[in-house]
Amino acid sequence: KQEVTQIPAALSVPEGENLVLNCSFTDSAIYNLQWFRQDPGKGLTSLLLIQSSQREQTSGRLNASLDKSSGRSTLYIAASQPGDSATYLCAVSSGAGSYQLTFGKGTKLSVIP
Amino acid sequence: SQTIHQWPATLVQPVGSPLSLECTVEGTSNPNLYWYRQAAGRGLQLLFYSVGIGQISSEVPQNLSASRPQDRQFILSSKKLLLSDSGFYLCAWSPTDRVELFFGSGTQLSVL
């Protein structure tokens, strides 16, 4: 059974700092990995999708990497801003025909002005 | 572009009352549709998914049911709510050719 872990559960950084959020998964046979952002009381916003054949994806100040062999993904946020404060979740899909994504419990990020 | 609408945003219901949450997707056809529940400290739990009209798969036994009466409409229902049904319910869709999810804004359900 796939398990996804995100450590730390919460992170507080000063504005302007570069930071890395971690996601680890137990079964390396994944189809893809998706990073989301969730603001309090809101739905999840898709940030980046990495296919299993890819090593990384970039969108603006965000860069996500994937290392299947070690069961890890990282989300790098450059030059953090207070508006980046949110909970960040990762989710893995175990197959093209599988509709079950396994989610981590998220890392709550606070960027202090 | 595709958009997903989910309503209501907040709902307070007494125990034993019925439930109907609705979700619609625009700008795409034949999407895969999902209902998730998010409970504090427990993460996201897949409740139902659908790959087509009238096709519903349930991931966990529960007091809830789902229906897909139209291609881009997904409904979550209950005949009699329990206290344990309280939570944050999220509808999502994905294209048919890949598992990439896009979520609605969620419904906070409180059963009292």
PDB file of C-alpha atoms in Angstrom, chain A residues 14-105:
ATOM      1  CA  PRO A  14      11.142  34.998   6.730  1.00  0.00           C
ATOM      2  CA  GLU A  15      10.073  36.700   3.527  1.00  0.00           C
ATOM      3  CA  GLY A  16      12.578  36.445   0.696  1.00  0.00           C
ATOM      4  CA  GLU A  17      14.042  33.123   1.759  1.00  0.00           C
ATOM      5  CA  ASN A  18      14.332  30.206  -0.645  1.00  0.00           C
ATOM      6  CA  LEU A  19      12.800  27.028   0.760  1.00  0.00           C
ATOM      7  CA  VAL A  20      12.286  23.343   0.022  1.00  0.00           C
ATOM      8  CA  LEU A  21       9.269  21.228   0.893  1.00  0.00           C
ATOM      9  CA  ASN A  22       9.689  17.476   1.020  1.00  0.00           C
ATOM     10  CA  CYS A  23       7.486  14.589  -0.056  1.00  0.00           C
ATOM     11  CA  SER A  24       8.408  10.922   0.260  1.00  0.00           C
ATOM     12  CA  PHE A  25       6.547   7.838  -0.930  1.00  0.00           C
ATOM     13  CA  THR A  26       7.027   4.163  -0.145  1.00  0.00           C
ATOM     14  CA  ASP A  27       6.300   2.534  -3.517  1.00  0.00           C
ATOM     15  CA  SER A  28       8.485   3.846  -6.355  1.00  0.00           C
ATOM     16  CA  ALA A  29       6.178   2.414  -9.043  1.00  0.00           C
ATOM     17  CA  ILE A  30       4.298   5.661  -9.541  1.00  0.00           C
ATOM     18  CA  TYR A  31       2.625   7.045 -12.638  1.00  0.00           C
ATOM     19  CA  ASN A  32       2.900  10.690 -11.706  1.00  0.00           C
ATOM     20  CA  LEU A  33       3.181  13.084  -8.765  1.00  0.00           C
ATOM     21  CA  GLN A  34       1.199  16.262  -8.285  1.00  0.00           C
ATOM     22  CA  TRP A  35       1.810  19.221  -5.961  1.00  0.00           C
ATOM     23  CA  PHE A  36      -1.101  21.275  -4.664  1.00  0.00           C
ATOM     24  CA  ARG A  37      -1.598  24.392  -2.623  1.00  0.00           C
ATOM     25  CA  GLN A  38      -4.516  24.793  -0.199  1.00  0.00           C
ATOM     26  CA  ASP A  39      -5.538  28.024   1.481  1.00  0.00           C
ATOM     27  CA  PRO A  40      -7.583  27.788   4.704  1.00  0.00           C
ATOM     28  CA  GLY A  41     -11.160  26.701   4.034  1.00  0.00           C
ATOM     29  CA  LYS A  42     -10.554  26.490   0.292  1.00  0.00           C
ATOM     30  CA  GLY A  43     -10.120  23.797  -2.308  1.00  0.00           C
ATOM     31  CA  LEU A  44      -6.812  22.518  -3.630  1.00  0.00           C
ATOM     32  CA  THR A  45      -5.044  24.418  -6.402  1.00  0.00           C
ATOM     33  CA  SER A  46      -2.848  22.371  -8.709  1.00  0.00           C
ATOM     34  CA  LEU A  47       0.695  23.706  -8.864  1.00  0.00           C
ATOM     35  CA  LEU A  48       2.770  21.181 -10.789  1.00  0.00           C
ATOM     36  CA  LEU A  49       2.410  17.705 -12.257  1.00  0.00           C
ATOM     37  CA  ILE A  50       5.489  15.535 -12.782  1.00  0.00           C
ATOM     38  CA  GLN A  51       5.179  12.436 -14.926  1.00  0.00           C
ATOM     39  CA  SER A  52       7.170   9.404 -13.816  1.00  0.00           C
ATOM     40  CA  SER A  53       9.511   9.816 -16.798  1.00  0.00           C
ATOM     41  CA  GLN A  54      10.349  13.412 -15.841  1.00  0.00           C
ATOM     42  CA  ARG A  55      12.917  14.670 -13.348  1.00  0.00           C
ATOM     43  CA  GLU A  56      11.496  18.129 -12.735  1.00  0.00           C
ATOM     44  CA  GLN A  57       8.897  20.720 -13.633  1.00  0.00           C
ATOM     45  CA  THR A  58       9.007  24.489 -13.265  1.00  0.00           C
ATOM     46  CA  SER A  59       6.354  27.153 -13.008  1.00  0.00           C
ATOM     47  CA  GLY A  60       7.426  30.675 -12.142  1.00  0.00           C
ATOM     48  CA  ARG A  61       9.148  30.644  -8.735  1.00  0.00           C
ATOM     49  CA  LEU A  62       8.247  26.988  -8.203  1.00  0.00           C
ATOM     50  CA  ASN A  63      10.360  24.001  -9.142  1.00  0.00           C
ATOM     51  CA  ALA A  64       9.393  20.426  -8.375  1.00  0.00           C
ATOM     52  CA  SER A  65      11.793  17.526  -8.693  1.00  0.00           C
ATOM     53  CA  LEU A  66      11.189  13.801  -8.682  1.00  0.00           C
ATOM     54  CA  ASP A  67      13.551  10.971  -7.761  1.00  0.00           C
ATOM     55  CA  LYS A  68      11.580   7.758  -8.159  1.00  0.00           C
ATOM     56  CA  SER A  69      14.389   5.459  -7.106  1.00  0.00           C
ATOM     57  CA  SER A  70      14.664   7.102  -3.720  1.00  0.00           C
ATOM     58  CA  GLY A  71      10.932   7.734  -3.392  1.00  0.00           C
ATOM     59  CA  ARG A  72      11.272  11.482  -3.022  1.00  0.00           C
ATOM     60  CA  SER A  73      10.013  14.706  -4.471  1.00  0.00           C
ATOM     61  CA  THR A  74      10.841  18.254  -3.483  1.00  0.00           C
ATOM     62  CA  LEU A  75       9.075  21.531  -4.121  1.00  0.00           C
ATOM     63  CA  TYR A  76      11.444  24.465  -4.255  1.00  0.00           C
ATOM     64  CA  ILE A  77      10.012  27.941  -3.734  1.00  0.00           C
ATOM     65  CA  ALA A  78      12.306  30.808  -4.640  1.00  0.00           C
ATOM     66  CA  ALA A  79      12.186  34.238  -2.995  1.00  0.00           C
ATOM     67  CA  SER A  80       9.231  33.399  -0.753  1.00  0.00           C
ATOM     68  CA  GLN A  81       6.452  35.952  -0.244  1.00  0.00           C
ATOM     69  CA  PRO A  82       3.736  36.277   2.427  1.00  0.00           C
ATOM     70  CA  GLY A  83       1.233  35.286  -0.269  1.00  0.00           C
ATOM     71  CA  ASP A  84       2.913  31.881  -0.451  1.00  0.00           C
ATOM     72  CA  SER A  85       1.588  31.086   3.014  1.00  0.00           C
ATOM     73  CA  ALA A  86      -0.649  28.031   2.647  1.00  0.00           C
ATOM     74  CA  THR A  87      -0.633  24.272   3.088  1.00  0.00           C
ATOM     75  CA  TYR A  88       1.218  22.392   0.367  1.00  0.00           C
ATOM     76  CA  LEU A  89       0.220  18.814  -0.423  1.00  0.00           C
ATOM     77  CA  CYS A  90       1.726  16.224  -2.677  1.00  0.00           C
ATOM     78  CA  ALA A  91      -0.117  13.269  -4.172  1.00  0.00           C
ATOM     79  CA  VAL A  92       1.052  10.249  -6.136  1.00  0.00           C
ATOM     80  CA  SER A  93      -0.798   8.181  -8.686  1.00  0.00           C
ATOM     81  CA  SER A  94       0.138   4.534  -8.867  1.00  0.00           C
ATOM     82  CA  GLY A  95      -0.922   3.817 -12.430  1.00  0.00           C
ATOM     83  CA  ALA A  96      -2.475   5.189 -15.589  1.00  0.00           C
ATOM     84  CA  GLY A  97      -5.606   3.187 -14.926  1.00  0.00           C
ATOM     85  CA  SER A  98      -5.661   3.938 -11.262  1.00  0.00           C
ATOM     86  CA  TYR A  99      -7.941   6.699 -10.080  1.00  0.00           C
ATOM     87  CA  GLN A 100      -6.694   6.530  -6.565  1.00  0.00           C
ATOM     88  CA  LEU A 101      -4.273   9.253  -5.650  1.00  0.00           C
ATOM     89  CA  THR A 102      -2.471   8.897  -2.363  1.00  0.00           C
ATOM     90  CA  PHE A 103      -2.094  12.222  -0.612  1.00  0.00           C
ATOM     91  CA  GLY A 104       0.335  13.383   2.009  1.00  0.00           C
ATOM     92  CA  LYS A 105      -1.034  15.331   4.955  1.00  0.00           C
TER      93      LYS A 105
END
